[in-house]
């Protein structure tokens, strides 16, 4: 018996291993080229490229096809996810410190996750780390690492290369995908991918290959020479062949004038084609349209903004708060949780059962099981029970999480409508309009739509607008569509685009039509966008893949993706890199000099690194600019920073000032206003003007009085000191508080002139103080009646000190002033003497530059000031870089 039990146990174990291996191979072997992969979808085993599979091709006799079949048989058994060799590199190869994905949480999820990983290694791989190659394996980019998985992958690639040499389209396509996306953990080689895609595009006009060639020409990704003309050409052909991503890219290029002159008509034409397809997809869903989740967002907003890290909102904390409040019986919290789980979001997937449970808990507090209304319920129960009834009716109307039932939907809608719920009113109108469970009745539908629209419910306003549009009342229909558009209703945008494009309501407006078509195309992301895939890659620390996905969306015109690309490539996020200070100190103190035979190699590596940084910065500036052109003030400020410091381009102070000026006018942002004040203070890109500098500093403080209080106050203090120095030295800069008028030319001044101006400033300040005191005394005398008194009374009651004490105090003040003036004179004389010594010694000539910058010794070329003295009058005084 024991032996039989052991045999049975071994058989059961073997069967379990076999079934698990089959399941693993099936779940990870979704790479059959006979199936068209939906763009931008993430796979369960990890995000895969948006184009893992190749399109269906017509049957053809090809003697090399068996090689492709052999390769596919191998690849179906391998994990298609490009995560195996993830190193967190940027698009140009910089190590950005990527981290691996987190394991699932929970006991069951964690157990299953690690069991699957163990079985996968046991069945398909050698017991060698998948991250590290075997000893002696090649680490060069483009070569496959060693190991069992790698040997199987290498066999498949060799078979595909044989077929590709014979111009087999499937093989060429797969090799292009593997080299570009890194599918099946194939090392990425963008140049090889470009060659494969171009060969396929030129050979048989494959639309996906044409799109990829256009993308690589447009971005210069992977070392491909950037050529906007060729990019537009390939994208145009791909768009004509039905590739929506290329169609949208062409539309955006005509809209903004990238690689071609701006052409509103062409932009409207291409955006309309994309918008029509998007609306067709949206309407193909349940009644009322598909639920669409917007994955497009600015990653900087989750990380505290483009200038630094702050605390961002956490969805888990929000849910925990609402759940806590709902547990205490809060009606608003219960309804809010139901809505959040029903509609879902980028950070929270939909959970229909949970949403239904929350809605039912609310309606059951108001309506009893027999249909009667409860007698005792908290204030507000009727309102939220009616809202929940409307949501339950929508679930039954659409079949969301429950069997579709028009009867149940009407029952819940009628309950909610009887209590004035606008969602229920719109639901009943929708059912009458489309004849769902009720005979079609346009009048009743309009009646219910009007009741809901009067409560500013966007879907009801759209439905009422559609009825008016069918009746030819374009003016009223447009009015309702515009009301719905205030709430971001995508269907209202589409109808407004159609009205403006047709010109039936008023004169045709190409620009308005293009703007609305663009919004519709970008709102329905599922038909053409890779943003969800890019978001997952960024969350997993795979920044190279994230940049690819965001670049594709950025080329299609997504402003958020454009900022994301620039943000990832930007290495200028803070003027004070606190996190890098330990590394900087270590490099300064302990880095070894370049000596010996390896110095040339190290210099070459440094030059390559600098070239890579410049390419990254250049691309970051391109996408900061494109984002700024779509009305992003933060990107506009970053443009100014790049032009001011010559990052990725040549220095251009005038352009920097123009960027800051535009950002401050578009939106009163504290950063833009401070930067503009700093430009006026130092006369960079604009005429130096202390009065205008103070005005912008004050506006920046009003805009952001909390976080920016200390740096702006310090800037104002420094500005006052500079303005005072400008006045006493006879500088030509417009002072604080002065009118902005041209100043007379400066005259040479001597030390006697300096003292005269100093005394004049002191006398003016004393006179102003005396006038203020006299005004205060006069006001106090007017408010109080002074009783008559003799001199003794006045002396005893009104005088706090006698004459001797006052004279002593005045003497002390005069002595202090004389001491301060004497000290200032000595410092100025010593400073002038030091300047003369520097001129005599040829401080500005060649020599050893030992700390020649500001604060250094200044012994040699470009030697800056070696002391904290005052600069020459009228010069760029007290210059300092922008604050972080």
PDB file of N, CA and C in Angstrom, residues 9-74:
ATOM      1  N   UNK A   9       1.484   9.274  -5.609  1.00  0.00           N
ATOM      2  CA  UNK A   9       1.943  10.624  -5.277  1.00  0.00           C
ATOM      3  C   UNK A   9       2.875  11.175  -6.349  1.00  0.00           C
ATOM      4  N   UNK A  10       3.791  10.311  -6.815  1.00  0.00           N
ATOM      5  CA  UNK A  10       4.694  10.750  -7.885  1.00  0.00           C
ATOM      6  C   UNK A  10       3.925  11.048  -9.168  1.00  0.00           C
ATOM      7  N   UNK A  11       2.938  10.237  -9.495  1.00  0.00           N
ATOM      8  CA  UNK A  11       2.130  10.480 -10.698  1.00  0.00           C
ATOM      9  C   UNK A  11       1.357  11.787 -10.585  1.00  0.00           C
ATOM     10  N   UNK A  12       0.775  12.016  -9.408  1.00  0.00           N
ATOM     11  CA  UNK A  12       0.043  13.273  -9.219  1.00  0.00           C
ATOM     12  C   UNK A  12       0.982  14.470  -9.331  1.00  0.00           C
ATOM     13  N   UNK A  13       2.161  14.334  -8.725  1.00  0.00           N
ATOM     14  CA  UNK A  13       3.134  15.436  -8.806  1.00  0.00           C
ATOM     15  C   UNK A  13       3.567  15.685 -10.237  1.00  0.00           C
ATOM     16  N   UNK A  14       3.854  14.588 -10.997  1.00  0.00           N
ATOM     17  CA  UNK A  14       4.257  14.725 -12.389  1.00  0.00           C
ATOM     18  C   UNK A  14       3.149  15.348 -13.221  1.00  0.00           C
ATOM     19  N   UNK A  15       1.902  14.914 -12.955  1.00  0.00           N
ATOM     20  CA  UNK A  15       0.774  15.478 -13.688  1.00  0.00           C
ATOM     21  C   UNK A  15       0.619  16.968 -13.389  1.00  0.00           C
ATOM     22  N   UNK A  16       0.795  17.333 -12.116  1.00  0.00           N
ATOM     23  CA  UNK A  16       0.685  18.750 -11.753  1.00  0.00           C
ATOM     24  C   UNK A  16       1.749  19.581 -12.442  1.00  0.00           C
ATOM     25  N   UNK A  17       3.005  19.075 -12.479  1.00  0.00           N
ATOM     26  CA  UNK A  17       4.073  19.779 -13.173  1.00  0.00           C
ATOM     27  C   UNK A  17       3.758  19.916 -14.656  1.00  0.00           C
ATOM     28  N   UNK A  18       3.225  18.852 -15.240  1.00  0.00           N
ATOM     29  CA  UNK A  18       2.919  18.888 -16.669  1.00  0.00           C
ATOM     30  C   UNK A  18       1.838  19.920 -16.967  1.00  0.00           C
ATOM     31  N   UNK A  19       0.758  19.894 -16.178  1.00  0.00           N
ATOM     32  CA  UNK A  19      -0.327  20.850 -16.395  1.00  0.00           C
ATOM     33  C   UNK A  19       0.145  22.282 -16.173  1.00  0.00           C
ATOM     34  N   UNK A  20       0.962  22.476 -15.149  1.00  0.00           N
ATOM     35  CA  UNK A  20       1.462  23.817 -14.880  1.00  0.00           C
ATOM     36  C   UNK A  20       2.369  24.314 -15.982  1.00  0.00           C
ATOM     37  N   UNK A  21       3.211  23.424 -16.509  1.00  0.00           N
ATOM     38  CA  UNK A  21       4.096  23.833 -17.602  1.00  0.00           C
ATOM     39  C   UNK A  21       3.306  24.166 -18.851  1.00  0.00           C
ATOM     40  N   UNK A  22       2.254  23.382 -19.131  1.00  0.00           N
ATOM     41  CA  UNK A  22       1.417  23.681 -20.295  1.00  0.00           C
ATOM     42  C   UNK A  22       0.731  25.019 -20.125  1.00  0.00           C
ATOM     43  N   UNK A  23       0.212  25.251 -18.901  1.00  0.00           N
ATOM     44  CA  UNK A  23      -0.458  26.531 -18.638  1.00  0.00           C
ATOM     45  C   UNK A  23       0.506  27.702 -18.784  1.00  0.00           C
ATOM     46  N   UNK A  24       1.728  27.508 -18.268  1.00  0.00           N
ATOM     47  CA  UNK A  24       2.722  28.579 -18.382  1.00  0.00           C
ATOM     48  C   UNK A  24       3.092  28.843 -19.826  1.00  0.00           C
ATOM     49  N   UNK A  25       3.309  27.776 -20.577  1.00  0.00           N
ATOM     50  CA  UNK A  25       3.662  27.940 -21.990  1.00  0.00           C
ATOM     51  C   UNK A  25       2.523  28.586 -22.757  1.00  0.00           C
ATOM     52  N   UNK A  26       1.283  28.228 -22.393  1.00  0.00           N
ATOM     53  CA  UNK A  26       0.142  28.802 -23.098  1.00  0.00           C
ATOM     54  C   UNK A  26      -0.013  30.276 -22.776  1.00  0.00           C
ATOM     55  N   UNK A  27       0.132  30.617 -21.473  1.00  0.00           N
ATOM     56  CA  UNK A  27      -0.066  32.011 -21.080  1.00  0.00           C
ATOM     57  C   UNK A  27       1.036  32.917 -21.587  1.00  0.00           C
ATOM     58  N   UNK A  28       2.234  32.370 -21.756  1.00  0.00           N
ATOM     59  CA  UNK A  28       3.341  33.210 -22.216  1.00  0.00           C
ATOM     60  C   UNK A  28       3.603  33.054 -23.697  1.00  0.00           C
ATOM     61  N   UNK A  29       2.899  32.182 -24.356  1.00  0.00           N
ATOM     62  CA  UNK A  29       3.174  31.957 -25.772  1.00  0.00           C
ATOM     63  C   UNK A  29       2.155  32.602 -26.668  1.00  0.00           C
ATOM     64  N   UNK A  30       1.770  33.847 -26.344  1.00  0.00           N
ATOM     65  CA  UNK A  30       0.761  34.563 -27.129  1.00  0.00           C
ATOM     66  C   UNK A  30       1.427  35.371 -28.218  1.00  0.00           C
ATOM     67  N   UNK A  31       2.291  34.778 -28.974  1.00  0.00           N
ATOM     68  CA  UNK A  31       3.061  35.536 -29.947  1.00  0.00           C
ATOM     69  C   UNK A  31       2.859  35.008 -31.350  1.00  0.00           C
ATOM     70  N   UNK A  32       1.706  34.404 -31.605  1.00  0.00           N
ATOM     71  CA  UNK A  32       1.438  33.857 -32.918  1.00  0.00           C
ATOM     72  C   UNK A  32       1.246  34.980 -33.908  1.00  0.00           C
ATOM     73  N   UNK A  33       2.001  35.044 -34.999  1.00  0.00           N
ATOM     74  CA  UNK A  33       1.857  36.138 -35.945  1.00  0.00           C
ATOM     75  C   UNK A  33       0.548  36.095 -36.714  1.00  0.00           C
ATOM     76  N   UNK A  34      -0.229  35.043 -36.580  1.00  0.00           N
ATOM     77  CA  UNK A  34      -1.508  34.994 -37.280  1.00  0.00           C
ATOM     78  C   UNK A  34      -2.563  35.861 -36.624  1.00  0.00           C
ATOM     79  N   UNK A  35      -2.298  36.353 -35.394  1.00  0.00           N
ATOM     80  CA  UNK A  35      -3.274  37.169 -34.666  1.00  0.00           C
ATOM     81  C   UNK A  35      -2.767  38.608 -34.612  1.00  0.00           C
ATOM     82  N   UNK A  36      -3.664  39.550 -34.906  1.00  0.00           N
ATOM     83  CA  UNK A  36      -3.301  40.968 -34.834  1.00  0.00           C
ATOM     84  C   UNK A  36      -3.336  41.421 -33.378  1.00  0.00           C
ATOM     85  N   UNK A  37      -2.225  41.928 -32.888  1.00  0.00           N
ATOM     86  CA  UNK A  37      -2.142  42.353 -31.486  1.00  0.00           C
ATOM     87  C   UNK A  37      -2.763  43.726 -31.336  1.00  0.00           C
ATOM     88  N   UNK A  38      -3.558  43.924 -30.290  1.00  0.00           N
ATOM     89  CA  UNK A  38      -4.163  45.226 -30.041  1.00  0.00           C
ATOM     90  C   UNK A  38      -3.120  46.174 -29.475  1.00  0.00           C
ATOM     91  N   UNK A  39      -3.026  47.357 -30.093  1.00  0.00           N
ATOM     92  CA  UNK A  39      -1.950  48.281 -29.765  1.00  0.00           C
ATOM     93  C   UNK A  39      -2.039  48.751 -28.330  1.00  0.00           C
ATOM     94  N   UNK A  40      -0.857  48.759 -27.704  1.00  0.00           N
ATOM     95  CA  UNK A  40      -0.722  49.347 -26.389  1.00  0.00           C
ATOM     96  C   UNK A  40      -1.225  48.530 -25.230  1.00  0.00           C
ATOM     97  N   UNK A  41      -1.618  47.274 -25.408  1.00  0.00           N
ATOM     98  CA  UNK A  41      -2.159  46.478 -24.314  1.00  0.00           C
ATOM     99  C   UNK A  41      -1.039  45.773 -23.572  1.00  0.00           C
ATOM    100  N   UNK A  42      -1.125  45.725 -22.284  1.00  0.00           N
ATOM    101  CA  UNK A  42      -0.135  45.029 -21.466  1.00  0.00           C
ATOM    102  C   UNK A  42      -0.567  43.594 -21.245  1.00  0.00           C
ATOM    103  N   UNK A  43       0.405  42.699 -21.315  1.00  0.00           N
ATOM    104  CA  UNK A  43       0.114  41.284 -21.121  1.00  0.00           C
ATOM    105  C   UNK A  43       0.233  40.919 -19.652  1.00  0.00           C
ATOM    106  N   UNK A  44      -0.374  39.798 -19.265  1.00  0.00           N
ATOM    107  CA  UNK A  44      -0.346  39.376 -17.870  1.00  0.00           C
ATOM    108  C   UNK A  44       1.079  39.060 -17.413  1.00  0.00           C
ATOM    109  N   UNK A  45       1.863  38.511 -18.304  1.00  0.00           N
ATOM    110  CA  UNK A  45       3.216  38.125 -17.906  1.00  0.00           C
ATOM    111  C   UNK A  45       4.148  39.315 -17.823  1.00  0.00           C
ATOM    112  N   UNK A  46       3.656  40.489 -18.125  1.00  0.00           N
ATOM    113  CA  UNK A  46       4.489  41.690 -18.150  1.00  0.00           C
ATOM    114  C   UNK A  46       4.187  42.432 -19.423  1.00  0.00           C
ATOM    115  N   UNK A  47       4.452  43.738 -19.425  1.00  0.00           N
ATOM    116  CA  UNK A  47       4.116  44.511 -20.612  1.00  0.00           C
ATOM    117  C   UNK A  47       4.988  44.067 -21.761  1.00  0.00           C
ATOM    118  N   UNK A  48       4.381  43.866 -22.884  1.00  0.00           N
ATOM    119  CA  UNK A  48       5.082  43.447 -24.092  1.00  0.00           C
ATOM    120  C   UNK A  48       4.990  44.598 -25.063  1.00  0.00           C
ATOM    121  N   UNK A  49       5.730  44.551 -26.116  1.00  0.00           N
ATOM    122  CA  UNK A  49       5.656  45.610 -27.090  1.00  0.00           C
ATOM    123  C   UNK A  49       4.251  45.708 -27.645  1.00  0.00           C
ATOM    124  N   UNK A  50       3.960  46.881 -28.178  1.00  0.00           N
ATOM    125  CA  UNK A  50       2.630  47.096 -28.720  1.00  0.00           C
ATOM    126  C   UNK A  50       2.392  46.278 -29.975  1.00  0.00           C
ATOM    127  N   UNK A  51       3.412  45.676 -30.511  1.00  0.00           N
ATOM    128  CA  UNK A  51       3.296  44.953 -31.771  1.00  0.00           C
ATOM    129  C   UNK A  51       4.061  43.641 -31.698  1.00  0.00           C
ATOM    130  N   UNK A  52       3.751  42.801 -30.723  1.00  0.00           N
ATOM    131  CA  UNK A  52       4.476  41.536 -30.608  1.00  0.00           C
ATOM    132  C   UNK A  52       4.198  40.661 -31.809  1.00  0.00           C
ATOM    133  N   UNK A  53       2.944  40.588 -32.226  1.00  0.00           N
ATOM    134  CA  UNK A  53       2.585  39.734 -33.351  1.00  0.00           C
ATOM    135  C   UNK A  53       2.666  40.508 -34.653  1.00  0.00           C
ATOM    136  N   UNK A  54       2.751  39.782 -35.741  1.00  0.00           N
ATOM    137  CA  UNK A  54       2.773  40.436 -37.040  1.00  0.00           C
ATOM    138  C   UNK A  54       1.409  40.313 -37.671  1.00  0.00           C
ATOM    139  N   UNK A  55       1.048  41.219 -38.558  1.00  0.00           N
ATOM    140  CA  UNK A  55      -0.278  41.167 -39.156  1.00  0.00           C
ATOM    141  C   UNK A  55      -0.463  39.915 -40.000  1.00  0.00           C
ATOM    142  N   UNK A  56      -1.741  39.583 -40.233  1.00  0.00           N
ATOM    143  CA  UNK A  56      -2.069  38.445 -41.083  1.00  0.00           C
ATOM    144  C   UNK A  56      -1.629  38.746 -42.509  1.00  0.00           C
ATOM    145  N   UNK A  57      -0.919  37.846 -43.136  1.00  0.00           N
ATOM    146  CA  UNK A  57      -0.476  38.032 -44.511  1.00  0.00           C
ATOM    147  C   UNK A  57      -1.105  36.968 -45.379  1.00  0.00           C
ATOM    148  N   UNK A  58      -1.204  37.285 -46.629  1.00  0.00           N
ATOM    149  CA  UNK A  58      -1.818  36.344 -47.561  1.00  0.00           C
ATOM    150  C   UNK A  58      -0.941  35.107 -47.710  1.00  0.00           C
ATOM    151  N   UNK A  59      -1.546  33.930 -47.843  1.00  0.00           N
ATOM    152  CA  UNK A  59      -0.759  32.704 -48.004  1.00  0.00           C
ATOM    153  C   UNK A  59       0.158  32.806 -49.216  1.00  0.00           C
ATOM    154  N   UNK A  60       1.370  32.371 -49.045  1.00  0.00           N
ATOM    155  CA  UNK A  60       2.315  32.395 -50.146  1.00  0.00           C
ATOM    156  C   UNK A  60       3.256  31.198 -50.034  1.00  0.00           C
ATOM    157  N   UNK A  61       3.732  30.797 -51.185  1.00  0.00           N
ATOM    158  CA  UNK A  61       4.662  29.677 -51.224  1.00  0.00           C
ATOM    159  C   UNK A  61       6.057  30.223 -51.008  1.00  0.00           C
ATOM    160  N   UNK A  62       6.664  29.830 -49.911  1.00  0.00           N
ATOM    161  CA  UNK A  62       7.982  30.331 -49.547  1.00  0.00           C
ATOM    162  C   UNK A  62       8.778  29.164 -48.993  1.00  0.00           C
ATOM    163  N   UNK A  63       9.898  28.885 -49.635  1.00  0.00           N
ATOM    164  CA  UNK A  63      10.692  27.739 -49.198  1.00  0.00           C
ATOM    165  C   UNK A  63      11.342  27.982 -47.853  1.00  0.00           C
ATOM    166  N   UNK A  64      11.420  29.263 -47.404  1.00  0.00           N
ATOM    167  CA  UNK A  64      12.014  29.578 -46.098  1.00  0.00           C
ATOM    168  C   UNK A  64      10.972  29.659 -44.980  1.00  0.00           C
ATOM    169  N   UNK A  65       9.700  29.444 -45.328  1.00  0.00           N
ATOM    170  CA  UNK A  65       8.663  29.524 -44.304  1.00  0.00           C
ATOM    171  C   UNK A  65       8.858  28.499 -43.175  1.00  0.00           C
ATOM    172  N   UNK A  66       9.355  27.282 -43.469  1.00  0.00           N
ATOM    173  CA  UNK A  66       9.612  26.348 -42.362  1.00  0.00           C
ATOM    174  C   UNK A  66      10.556  26.900 -41.294  1.00  0.00           C
ATOM    175  N   UNK A  67      11.499  27.755 -41.693  1.00  0.00           N
ATOM    176  CA  UNK A  67      12.387  28.365 -40.712  1.00  0.00           C
ATOM    177  C   UNK A  67      11.595  29.280 -39.774  1.00  0.00           C
ATOM    178  N   UNK A  68      10.633  30.025 -40.351  1.00  0.00           N
ATOM    179  CA  UNK A  68       9.792  30.892 -39.523  1.00  0.00           C
ATOM    180  C   UNK A  68       8.933  30.056 -38.586  1.00  0.00           C
ATOM    181  N   UNK A  69       8.360  28.977 -39.102  1.00  0.00           N
ATOM    182  CA  UNK A  69       7.534  28.105 -38.261  1.00  0.00           C
ATOM    183  C   UNK A  69       8.349  27.503 -37.121  1.00  0.00           C
ATOM    184  N   UNK A  70       9.584  27.107 -37.432  1.00  0.00           N
ATOM    185  CA  UNK A  70      10.447  26.562 -36.393  1.00  0.00           C
ATOM    186  C   UNK A  70      10.726  27.605 -35.308  1.00  0.00           C
ATOM    187  N   UNK A  71      11.012  28.826 -35.740  1.00  0.00           N
ATOM    188  CA  UNK A  71      11.280  29.889 -34.775  1.00  0.00           C
ATOM    189  C   UNK A  71      10.057  30.165 -33.906  1.00  0.00           C
ATOM    190  N   UNK A  72       8.868  30.170 -34.537  1.00  0.00           N
ATOM    191  CA  UNK A  72       7.651  30.441 -33.773  1.00  0.00           C
ATOM    192  C   UNK A  72       7.356  29.325 -32.779  1.00  0.00           C
ATOM    193  N   UNK A  73       7.648  28.098 -33.145  1.00  0.00           N
ATOM    194  CA  UNK A  73       7.448  26.983 -32.207  1.00  0.00           C
ATOM    195  C   UNK A  73       8.302  27.168 -30.958  1.00  0.00           C
ATOM    196  N   UNK A  74       9.516  27.699 -31.151  1.00  0.00           N
ATOM    197  CA  UNK A  74      10.398  27.941 -29.999  1.00  0.00           C
ATOM    198  C   UNK A  74       9.912  29.137 -29.194  1.00  0.00           C
TER     199      UNK A  74
END
